[in-house]
XYZ file of C-alpha atoms in Angstrom:
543
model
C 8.953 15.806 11.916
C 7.958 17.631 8.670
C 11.518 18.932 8.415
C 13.120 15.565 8.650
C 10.551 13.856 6.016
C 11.092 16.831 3.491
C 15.192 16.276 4.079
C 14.953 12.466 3.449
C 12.608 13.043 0.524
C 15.170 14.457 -2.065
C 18.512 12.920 -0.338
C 20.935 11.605 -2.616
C 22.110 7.827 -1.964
C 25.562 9.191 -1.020
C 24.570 10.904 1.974
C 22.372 7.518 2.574
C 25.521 5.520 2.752
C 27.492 8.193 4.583
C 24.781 8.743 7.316
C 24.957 4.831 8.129
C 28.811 4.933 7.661
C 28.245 7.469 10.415
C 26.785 5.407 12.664
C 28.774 2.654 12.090
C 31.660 4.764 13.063
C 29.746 5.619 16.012
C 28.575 2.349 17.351
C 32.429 0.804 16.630
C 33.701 3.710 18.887
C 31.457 3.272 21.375
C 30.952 -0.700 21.621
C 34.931 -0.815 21.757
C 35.019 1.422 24.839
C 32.807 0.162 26.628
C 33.954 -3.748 25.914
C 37.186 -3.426 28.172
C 34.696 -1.915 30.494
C 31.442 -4.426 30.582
C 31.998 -6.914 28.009
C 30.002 -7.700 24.858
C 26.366 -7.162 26.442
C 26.940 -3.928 27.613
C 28.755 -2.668 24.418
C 25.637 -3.265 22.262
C 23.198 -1.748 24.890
C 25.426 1.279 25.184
C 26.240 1.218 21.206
C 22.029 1.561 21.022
C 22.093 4.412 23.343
C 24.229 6.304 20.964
C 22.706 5.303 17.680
C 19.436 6.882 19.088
C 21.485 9.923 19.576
C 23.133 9.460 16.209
C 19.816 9.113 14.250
C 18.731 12.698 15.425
C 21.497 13.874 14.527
C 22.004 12.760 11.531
C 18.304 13.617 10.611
C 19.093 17.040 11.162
C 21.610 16.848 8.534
C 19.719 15.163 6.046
C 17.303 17.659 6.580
C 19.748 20.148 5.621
C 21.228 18.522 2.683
C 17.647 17.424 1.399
C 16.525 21.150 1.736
C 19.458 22.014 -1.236
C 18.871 19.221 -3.346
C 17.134 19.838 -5.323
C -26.234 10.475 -2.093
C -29.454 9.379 -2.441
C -28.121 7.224 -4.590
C -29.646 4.325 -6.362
C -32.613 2.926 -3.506
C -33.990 -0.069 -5.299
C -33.138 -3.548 -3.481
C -32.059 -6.547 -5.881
C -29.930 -5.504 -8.815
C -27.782 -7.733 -11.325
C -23.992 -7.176 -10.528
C -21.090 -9.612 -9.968
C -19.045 -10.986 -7.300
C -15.219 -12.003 -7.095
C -14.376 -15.733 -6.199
C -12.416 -14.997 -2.852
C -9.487 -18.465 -2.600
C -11.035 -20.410 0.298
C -13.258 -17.296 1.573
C -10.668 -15.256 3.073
C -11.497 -12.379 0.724
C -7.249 -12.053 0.701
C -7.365 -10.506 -2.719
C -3.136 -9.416 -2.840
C -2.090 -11.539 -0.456
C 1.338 -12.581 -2.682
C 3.071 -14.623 0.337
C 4.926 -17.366 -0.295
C 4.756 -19.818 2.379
C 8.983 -19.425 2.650
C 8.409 -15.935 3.407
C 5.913 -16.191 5.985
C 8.457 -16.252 9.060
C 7.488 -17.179 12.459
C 5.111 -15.364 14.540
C 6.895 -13.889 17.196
C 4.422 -13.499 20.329
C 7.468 -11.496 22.925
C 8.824 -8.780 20.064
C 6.418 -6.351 19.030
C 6.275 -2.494 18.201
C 9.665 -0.257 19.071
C 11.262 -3.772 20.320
C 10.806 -4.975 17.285
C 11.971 -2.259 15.610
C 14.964 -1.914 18.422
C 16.053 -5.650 17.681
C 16.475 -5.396 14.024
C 18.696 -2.308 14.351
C 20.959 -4.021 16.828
C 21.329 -6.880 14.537
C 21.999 -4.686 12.241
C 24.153 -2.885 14.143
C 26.091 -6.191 15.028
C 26.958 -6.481 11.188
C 28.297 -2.890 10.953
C 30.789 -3.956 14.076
C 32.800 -6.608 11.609
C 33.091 -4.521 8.722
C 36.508 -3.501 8.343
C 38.100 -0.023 8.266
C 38.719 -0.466 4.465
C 35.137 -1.411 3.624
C 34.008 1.580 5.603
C 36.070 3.841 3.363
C 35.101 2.583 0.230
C 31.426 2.822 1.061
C 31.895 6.286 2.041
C 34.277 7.260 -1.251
C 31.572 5.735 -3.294
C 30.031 7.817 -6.012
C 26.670 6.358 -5.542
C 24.218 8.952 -7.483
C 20.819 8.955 -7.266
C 18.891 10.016 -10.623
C 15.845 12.095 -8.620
C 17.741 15.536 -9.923
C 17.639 13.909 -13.676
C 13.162 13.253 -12.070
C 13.334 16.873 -12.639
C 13.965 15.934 -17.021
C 10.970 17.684 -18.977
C 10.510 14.932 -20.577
C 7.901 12.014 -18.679
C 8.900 9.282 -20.879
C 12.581 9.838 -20.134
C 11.564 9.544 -15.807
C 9.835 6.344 -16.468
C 12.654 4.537 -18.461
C 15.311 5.234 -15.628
C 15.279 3.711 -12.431
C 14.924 6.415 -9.239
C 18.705 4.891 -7.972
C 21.348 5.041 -10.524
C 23.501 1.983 -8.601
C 24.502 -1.541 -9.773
C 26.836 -4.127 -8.483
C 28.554 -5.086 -5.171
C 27.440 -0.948 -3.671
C 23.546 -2.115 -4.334
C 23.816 -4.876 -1.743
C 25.015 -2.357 0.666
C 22.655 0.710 -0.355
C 20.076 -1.294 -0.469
C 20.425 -2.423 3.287
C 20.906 0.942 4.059
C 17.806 2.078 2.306
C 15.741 -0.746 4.410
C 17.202 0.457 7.795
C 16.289 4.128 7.250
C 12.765 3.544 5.806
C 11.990 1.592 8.690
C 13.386 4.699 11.141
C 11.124 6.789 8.358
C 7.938 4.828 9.058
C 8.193 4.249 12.997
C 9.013 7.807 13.416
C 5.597 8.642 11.548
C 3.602 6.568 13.142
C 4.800 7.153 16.005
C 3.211 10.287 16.447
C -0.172 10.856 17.982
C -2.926 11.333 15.856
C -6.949 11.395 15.882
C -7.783 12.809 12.593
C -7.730 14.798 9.566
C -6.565 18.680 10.535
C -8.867 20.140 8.108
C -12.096 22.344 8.580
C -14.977 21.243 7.625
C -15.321 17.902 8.522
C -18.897 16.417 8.790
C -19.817 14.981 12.470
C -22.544 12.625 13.303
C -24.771 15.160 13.919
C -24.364 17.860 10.641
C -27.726 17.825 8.664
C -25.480 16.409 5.247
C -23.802 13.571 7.709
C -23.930 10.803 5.250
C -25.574 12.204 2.459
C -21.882 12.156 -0.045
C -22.868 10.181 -3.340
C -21.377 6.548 -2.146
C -22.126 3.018 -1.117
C -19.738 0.654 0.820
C -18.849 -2.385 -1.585
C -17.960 -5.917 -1.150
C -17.515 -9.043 -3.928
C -18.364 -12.296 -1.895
C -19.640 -15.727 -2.174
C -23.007 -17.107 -0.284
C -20.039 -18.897 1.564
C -18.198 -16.007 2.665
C -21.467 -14.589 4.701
C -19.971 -15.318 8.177
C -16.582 -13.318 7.477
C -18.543 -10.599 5.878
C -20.829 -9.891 8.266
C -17.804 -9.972 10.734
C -16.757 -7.216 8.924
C -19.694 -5.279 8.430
C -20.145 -5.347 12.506
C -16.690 -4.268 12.606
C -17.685 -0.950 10.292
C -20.816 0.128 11.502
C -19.575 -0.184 14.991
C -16.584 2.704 13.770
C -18.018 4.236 11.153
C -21.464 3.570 9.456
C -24.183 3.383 12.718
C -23.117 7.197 12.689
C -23.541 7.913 8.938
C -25.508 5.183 7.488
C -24.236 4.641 3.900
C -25.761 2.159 1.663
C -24.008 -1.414 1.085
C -23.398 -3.022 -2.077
C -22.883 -6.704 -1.966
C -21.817 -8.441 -5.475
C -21.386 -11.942 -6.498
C -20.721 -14.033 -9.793
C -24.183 -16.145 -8.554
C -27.105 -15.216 -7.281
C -27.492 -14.861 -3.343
C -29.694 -17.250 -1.633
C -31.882 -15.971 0.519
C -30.361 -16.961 3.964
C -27.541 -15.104 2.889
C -29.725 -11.951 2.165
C -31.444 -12.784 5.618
C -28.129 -13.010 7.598
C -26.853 -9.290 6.502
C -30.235 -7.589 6.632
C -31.145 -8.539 10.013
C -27.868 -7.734 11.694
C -28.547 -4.234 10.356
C -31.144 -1.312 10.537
C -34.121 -1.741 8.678
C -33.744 1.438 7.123
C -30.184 0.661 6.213
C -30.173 0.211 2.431
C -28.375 -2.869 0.670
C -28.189 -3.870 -2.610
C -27.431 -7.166 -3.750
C -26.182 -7.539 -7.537
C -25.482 -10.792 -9.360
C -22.852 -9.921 -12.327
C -23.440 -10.528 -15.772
C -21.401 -13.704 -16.871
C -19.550 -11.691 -19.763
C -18.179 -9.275 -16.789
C -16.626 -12.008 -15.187
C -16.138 -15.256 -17.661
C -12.592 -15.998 -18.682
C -12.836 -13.632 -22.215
C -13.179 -16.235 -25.322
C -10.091 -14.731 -26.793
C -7.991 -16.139 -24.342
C -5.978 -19.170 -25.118
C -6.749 -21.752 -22.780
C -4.029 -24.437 -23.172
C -1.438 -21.570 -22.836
C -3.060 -20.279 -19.966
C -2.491 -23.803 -17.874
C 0.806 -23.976 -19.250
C 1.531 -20.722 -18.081
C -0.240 -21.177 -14.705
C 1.577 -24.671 -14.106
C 5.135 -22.561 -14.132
C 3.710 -19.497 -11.482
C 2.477 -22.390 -9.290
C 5.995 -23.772 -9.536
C 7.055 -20.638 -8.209
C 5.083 -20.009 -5.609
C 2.770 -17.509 -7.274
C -0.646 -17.780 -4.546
C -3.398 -18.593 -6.883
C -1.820 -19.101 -10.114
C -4.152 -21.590 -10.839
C -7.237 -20.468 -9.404
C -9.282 -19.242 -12.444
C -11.610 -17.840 -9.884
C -9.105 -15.516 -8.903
C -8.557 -14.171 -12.245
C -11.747 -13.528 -13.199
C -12.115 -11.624 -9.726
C -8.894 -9.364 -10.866
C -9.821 -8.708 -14.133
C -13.677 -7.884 -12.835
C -11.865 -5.280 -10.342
C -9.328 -3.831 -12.677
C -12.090 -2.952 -15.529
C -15.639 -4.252 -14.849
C -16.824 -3.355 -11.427
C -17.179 0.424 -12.039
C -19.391 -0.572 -15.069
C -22.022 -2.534 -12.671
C -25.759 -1.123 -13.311
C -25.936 -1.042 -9.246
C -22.900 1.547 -9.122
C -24.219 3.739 -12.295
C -25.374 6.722 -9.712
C -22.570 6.512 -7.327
C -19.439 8.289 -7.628
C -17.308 7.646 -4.515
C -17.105 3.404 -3.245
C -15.572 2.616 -0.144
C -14.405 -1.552 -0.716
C -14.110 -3.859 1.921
C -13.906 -7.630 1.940
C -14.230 -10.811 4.345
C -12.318 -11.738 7.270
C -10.423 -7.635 7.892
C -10.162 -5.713 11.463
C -10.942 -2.172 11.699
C -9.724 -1.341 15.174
C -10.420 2.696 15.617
C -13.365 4.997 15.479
C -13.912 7.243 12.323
C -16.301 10.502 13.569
C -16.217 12.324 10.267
C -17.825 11.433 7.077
C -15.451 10.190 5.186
C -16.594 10.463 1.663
C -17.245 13.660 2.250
C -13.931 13.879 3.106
C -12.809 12.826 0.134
C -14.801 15.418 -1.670
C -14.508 18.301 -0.263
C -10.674 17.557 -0.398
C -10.594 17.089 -3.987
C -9.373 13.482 -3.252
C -10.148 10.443 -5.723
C -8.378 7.606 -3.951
C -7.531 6.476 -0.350
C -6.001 3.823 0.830
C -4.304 1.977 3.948
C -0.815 0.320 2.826
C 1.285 0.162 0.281
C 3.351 -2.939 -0.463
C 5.434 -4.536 -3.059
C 3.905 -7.326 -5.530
C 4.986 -10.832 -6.695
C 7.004 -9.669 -9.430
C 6.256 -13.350 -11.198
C 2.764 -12.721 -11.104
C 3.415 -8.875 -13.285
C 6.618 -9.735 -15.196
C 5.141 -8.033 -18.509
C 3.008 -5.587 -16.683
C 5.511 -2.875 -16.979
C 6.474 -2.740 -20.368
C 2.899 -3.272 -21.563
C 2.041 -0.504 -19.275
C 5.220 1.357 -20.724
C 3.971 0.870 -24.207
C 0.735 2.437 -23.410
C 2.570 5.765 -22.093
C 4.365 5.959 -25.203
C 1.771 5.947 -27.578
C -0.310 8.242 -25.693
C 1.894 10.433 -23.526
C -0.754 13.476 -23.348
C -2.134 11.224 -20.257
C 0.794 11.235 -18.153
C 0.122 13.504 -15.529
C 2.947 15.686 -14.365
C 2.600 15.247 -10.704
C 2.465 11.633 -11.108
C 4.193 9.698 -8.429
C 6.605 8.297 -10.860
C 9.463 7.819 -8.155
C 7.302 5.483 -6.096
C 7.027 2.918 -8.989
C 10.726 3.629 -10.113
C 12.428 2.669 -6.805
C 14.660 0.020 -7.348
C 17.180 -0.521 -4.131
C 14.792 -2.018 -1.621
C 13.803 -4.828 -3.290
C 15.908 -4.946 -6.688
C 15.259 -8.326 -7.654
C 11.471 -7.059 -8.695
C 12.761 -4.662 -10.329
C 14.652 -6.233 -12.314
C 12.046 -8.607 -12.942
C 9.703 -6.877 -14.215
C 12.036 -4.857 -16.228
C 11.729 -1.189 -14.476
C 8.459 -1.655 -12.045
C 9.240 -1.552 -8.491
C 6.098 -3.326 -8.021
C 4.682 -1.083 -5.346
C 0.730 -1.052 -5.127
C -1.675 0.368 -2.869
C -3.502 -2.833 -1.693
C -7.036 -2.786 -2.695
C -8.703 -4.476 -0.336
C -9.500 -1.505 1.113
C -9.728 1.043 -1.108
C -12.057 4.595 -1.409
C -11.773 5.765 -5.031
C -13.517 8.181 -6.847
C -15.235 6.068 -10.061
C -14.893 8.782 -12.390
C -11.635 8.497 -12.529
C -12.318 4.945 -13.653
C -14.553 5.860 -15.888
C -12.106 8.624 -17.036
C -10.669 8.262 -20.750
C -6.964 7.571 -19.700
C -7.782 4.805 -17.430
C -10.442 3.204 -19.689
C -8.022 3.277 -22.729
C -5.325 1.473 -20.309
C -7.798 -1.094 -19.346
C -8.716 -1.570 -23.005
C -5.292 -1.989 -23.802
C -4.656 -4.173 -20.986
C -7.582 -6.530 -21.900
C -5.698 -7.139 -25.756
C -2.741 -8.586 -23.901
C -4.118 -11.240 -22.159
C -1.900 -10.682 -19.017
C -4.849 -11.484 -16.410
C -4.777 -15.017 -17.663
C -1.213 -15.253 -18.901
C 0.199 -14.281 -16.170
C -1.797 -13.203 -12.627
C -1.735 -9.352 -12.803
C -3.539 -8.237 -9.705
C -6.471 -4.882 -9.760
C -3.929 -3.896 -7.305
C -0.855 -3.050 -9.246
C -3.139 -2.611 -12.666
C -4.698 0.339 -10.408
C -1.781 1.569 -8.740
C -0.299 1.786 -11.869
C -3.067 3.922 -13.108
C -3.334 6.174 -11.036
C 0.368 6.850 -10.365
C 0.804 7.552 -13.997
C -2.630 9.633 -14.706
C -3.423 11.232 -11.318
C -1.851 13.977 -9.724
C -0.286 11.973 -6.559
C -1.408 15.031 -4.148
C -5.036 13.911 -4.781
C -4.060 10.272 -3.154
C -4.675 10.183 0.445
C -3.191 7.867 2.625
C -5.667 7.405 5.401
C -3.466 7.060 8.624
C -6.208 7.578 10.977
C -8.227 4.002 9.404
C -6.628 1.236 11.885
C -6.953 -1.220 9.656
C -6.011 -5.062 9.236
C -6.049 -7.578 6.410
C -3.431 -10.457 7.161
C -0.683 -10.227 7.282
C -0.868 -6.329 7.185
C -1.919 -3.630 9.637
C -2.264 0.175 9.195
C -1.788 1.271 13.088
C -1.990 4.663 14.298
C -0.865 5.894 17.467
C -3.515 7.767 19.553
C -2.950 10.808 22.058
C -3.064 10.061 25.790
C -6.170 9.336 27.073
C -7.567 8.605 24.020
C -10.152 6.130 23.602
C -10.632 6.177 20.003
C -9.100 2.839 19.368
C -9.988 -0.600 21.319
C -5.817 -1.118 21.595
C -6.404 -4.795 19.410
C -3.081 -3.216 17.051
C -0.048 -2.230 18.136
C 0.825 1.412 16.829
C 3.750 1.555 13.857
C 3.821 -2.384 13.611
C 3.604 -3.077 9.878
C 3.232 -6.806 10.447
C 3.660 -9.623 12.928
C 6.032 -10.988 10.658
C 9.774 -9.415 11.101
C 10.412 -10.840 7.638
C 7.890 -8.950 6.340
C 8.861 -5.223 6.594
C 10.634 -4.989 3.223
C 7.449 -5.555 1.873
C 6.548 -2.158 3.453
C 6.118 0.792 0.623
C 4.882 3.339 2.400
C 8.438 5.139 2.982
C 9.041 5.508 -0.598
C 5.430 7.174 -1.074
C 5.953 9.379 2.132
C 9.124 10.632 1.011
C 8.495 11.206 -2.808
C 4.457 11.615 -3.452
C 4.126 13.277 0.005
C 3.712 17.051 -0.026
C 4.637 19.086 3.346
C 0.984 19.935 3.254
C -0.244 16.497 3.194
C 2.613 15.298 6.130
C 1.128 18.144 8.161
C -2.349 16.622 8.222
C -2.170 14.672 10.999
């Protein structure tokens, strides 16, 4: 499996297009044989036979070809911090769904049917495409710019787009590129896994279990105190009864006391939990901010569709998360914060501290799934973000994981958009990041310069691609861990492991490799891009 991920990683998009021309080939030969011999039906079952076949073997080439291309923290109980205005409680912080995108639940099709159906559909297509259209997809010079990712200079990386393709050959690279990042992602998470292959790991047991420097967080409302103590059962039943981490609980008011009543009894009483109002300036709409532009502005992203355009509540909550929450009196002594929020599943068992983890793996960021943004809501984002990079370009880190926010084939029109941003984010409603590289220089001069433009209001820039941002341009992406063991759920997304046999880590309430319910739904899926650019061979190999 490593050997396959490190060939797709540096493949140029001309051996993309030839390994599906490949299997178009294949499937035509087959389906046509077997046609005069059992009809239509049996042509497309037998044509999947032999793409299963095919995919191995073409792996094995593109493995070839890719291989030559080149703490005691903080005790006290009530503190003053702030909370984020969750839209109608669900705590759904990046949900960017339009309500024409949500599909239809399919209850029959889940996991490698799923999977199965979409390749024979698209499978189907390949069968009408004529000999001629075959040939000119496979004479096409389609070049991919990841040997000009290897330019000195950073600036030059982040003003070209990973794909160097335009025109009628995007449609059909970019279909391509969709087919085998699905294969990518199903074959990953297909395979059995428990944990973490590192030493070291601290059990239940160890005298330091749950002494790392951290607190679990969550921004709520008094209303939202049935959804978060849903989650909160969820986590110490996995994680927390073992290691018994402090809680956090924020809010822009101050909790009543029923509220405080409901999560301290459903706990231990020597579980610690602080709950912090924030200070109004953290979380007001800033006075600079130009309020009859803002509506104007707002009343054109709810005409598109943008999901709370015109909820101010919402972005106050993304500005507080982007730049203020790391700033909270109540977090001062921490330096590792594990967020959760209402209304999310966590559906396996974690038996290692996992902020300890983090440190002792020099990590300062995990997360669960990676998906692509509204591009409406972050048209500007990019070249603000771009102008940033230019006048300081001593911050650029480079290992960043430029490629994953330059890929522009699987979902061009954000892209284009946004004028260069692919508009893959990690999504931060769950999120373990190490605050001091929030408090670090780079990203505090970013937020600063984010803050003078206004784009929280003017337009609806999420903490989630203001952070992703961040740290794909300033951190070194081999200190990002992607957290494959965490089954975990926010609608309409799901982070599902498979488990050896036998295993009773996980309660089975996820099906392994399915991204989401929703078939429409898997382009939104990032994760290939960041598995086969920003991961290492090291980092593949620990699960």
């Amino acid at each position: 499996m490593r050997i396959l991920f490190a060939g797709f990683r540096r493949m140029r998009l001309k051996t993309i297009v030839f390994s599906v021309t490949l299997l178009a080939a294949l499937i035509t030969t087959f389906c046509i044989v077997t046609q005069y011999s059992g009809g239509q039906s049996d042509a497309l079952e037998t044509a999947r036979t032999h793409y299963n076949g095919a995919i191995s073997y073409v792996g094995e080439k593109l493995a070839s070809y890719g291989d030559s291309a080149g703490s005691d923290a903080n005790k006290e109980g009530d503190t003053a911090v702030k909370d984020e205005t969750t839209p109608e409680g669900s705590g759904k912080e990046n949900v960017q769904l339009e309500e024409s995108n949500m599909g239809q639940h399919s209850n029959s099709t889940t996991g490698d049917a799923k999977v199965d159906e979409a390749l024979i559909h698209y499978q189907e297509s390949q069968l009408t495409s004529s000999e001629d259209e075959i040939k000119k997809l496979e004479d096409s010079e389609i070049e991919q710019t990841s040997m000009p990712f290897e330019d000195d200079n950073l600036i030059n990386k982040l003003e070209r787009p990973l794909y160097a393709i335009s025109g009628a050959e995007a449609a059909n690279a970019s279909n391509a590129l969709l087919l085998e990042n699905t294969e990518i992602y199903k074959k990953l998470l297909d395979e059995p896994i428990t944990e973490p292959k590192v030493g070291g790991l601290i059990r239940e047991n160890d005298p330091v279990a749950g002494k790392g420097n951290a607190t679990i967080m969550a921004l709520v409302q008094n209303k939202d105190v049935d959804a978060i103590v849903g989650t909160i059962q969820q986590l110490e039943e996995k994680f927390n009864a073992k290691f018994a981490y402090p809680y956090t609980l924020m809010n822009e008011e101050y909790f009543t006391d029923e509220f405080k009543n409901r999560i301290t009894s459903m706990l231990p009483v020597d579980r610690v939990v602080h709950f912090a109002k924030i200070d109004s300036e953290d979380w007001d709409v800033p006075e600079d901010i130009d309020m009859k532009k803002y509506k104007e502005n707002m009343n054109q992203l709810d005409r598109d569709s943008v999901q709370y355009a015109k909820k101010i509540s919402y972005h106050n909550m993304c500005r507080f998360y982007s730049s203020k929450f790391y700033h909270q009196d109540v977090l001062n002594n921490y330096k590792y914060v594990w967020r959760i929020e209402p209304n999310v599943n966590f559906y396996c068992d974690i038996d290692y501290d996992i902020f300890q983890f983090m440190e002792e793996n020099q990590k300062i960021y995990g997360f669960t799934l990676s998906l692509y943004d509204s591009p409406q809501s972050v048209r500007s984002l990019w070249n603000v973000t771009l102008g940033f990079v230019k006048e300081n370009p001593h911050y650029l880190n480079r290992n960043g994981a430029f490629e994953w926010i330059k890929e522009n084939l699987q979902k061009p029109e954000n892209f284009n958009m946004t004028d260069g941003y692919s508009t893959c984010h990690f999504w931060t409603n769950f999120e373990i990041v190490d605050l001091d590289f929030l408090r670090s220089e780079p990203y505090e001069k970013y937020m600063d310069h984010l803050e003078k433009q206004g784009g929280f209001y003017y337009e609806r820039w999420g903490d989630a691609p203001v952070r992703s941002l961040a740290l794909a341009l300033f951190a070194d992406k081999s200190q990002i861990h992607w957290f494959r063991d965490v089954a975990y759920h926010h609608f309409p997304y799901t982070n599902c492991p498979s488990s050896p046999m036998g295993s009773r880590r996980c309660d089975g309430k996820c099906t392994p490799g399915v991204f989401s319910a929703y078939d429409n739904l898997i382009v939104e899926n990032c994760l290939p891009t960041w598995i086969k650019y920003s991961m290492s061979e090291e980092q593949l190999d620990m699960y």
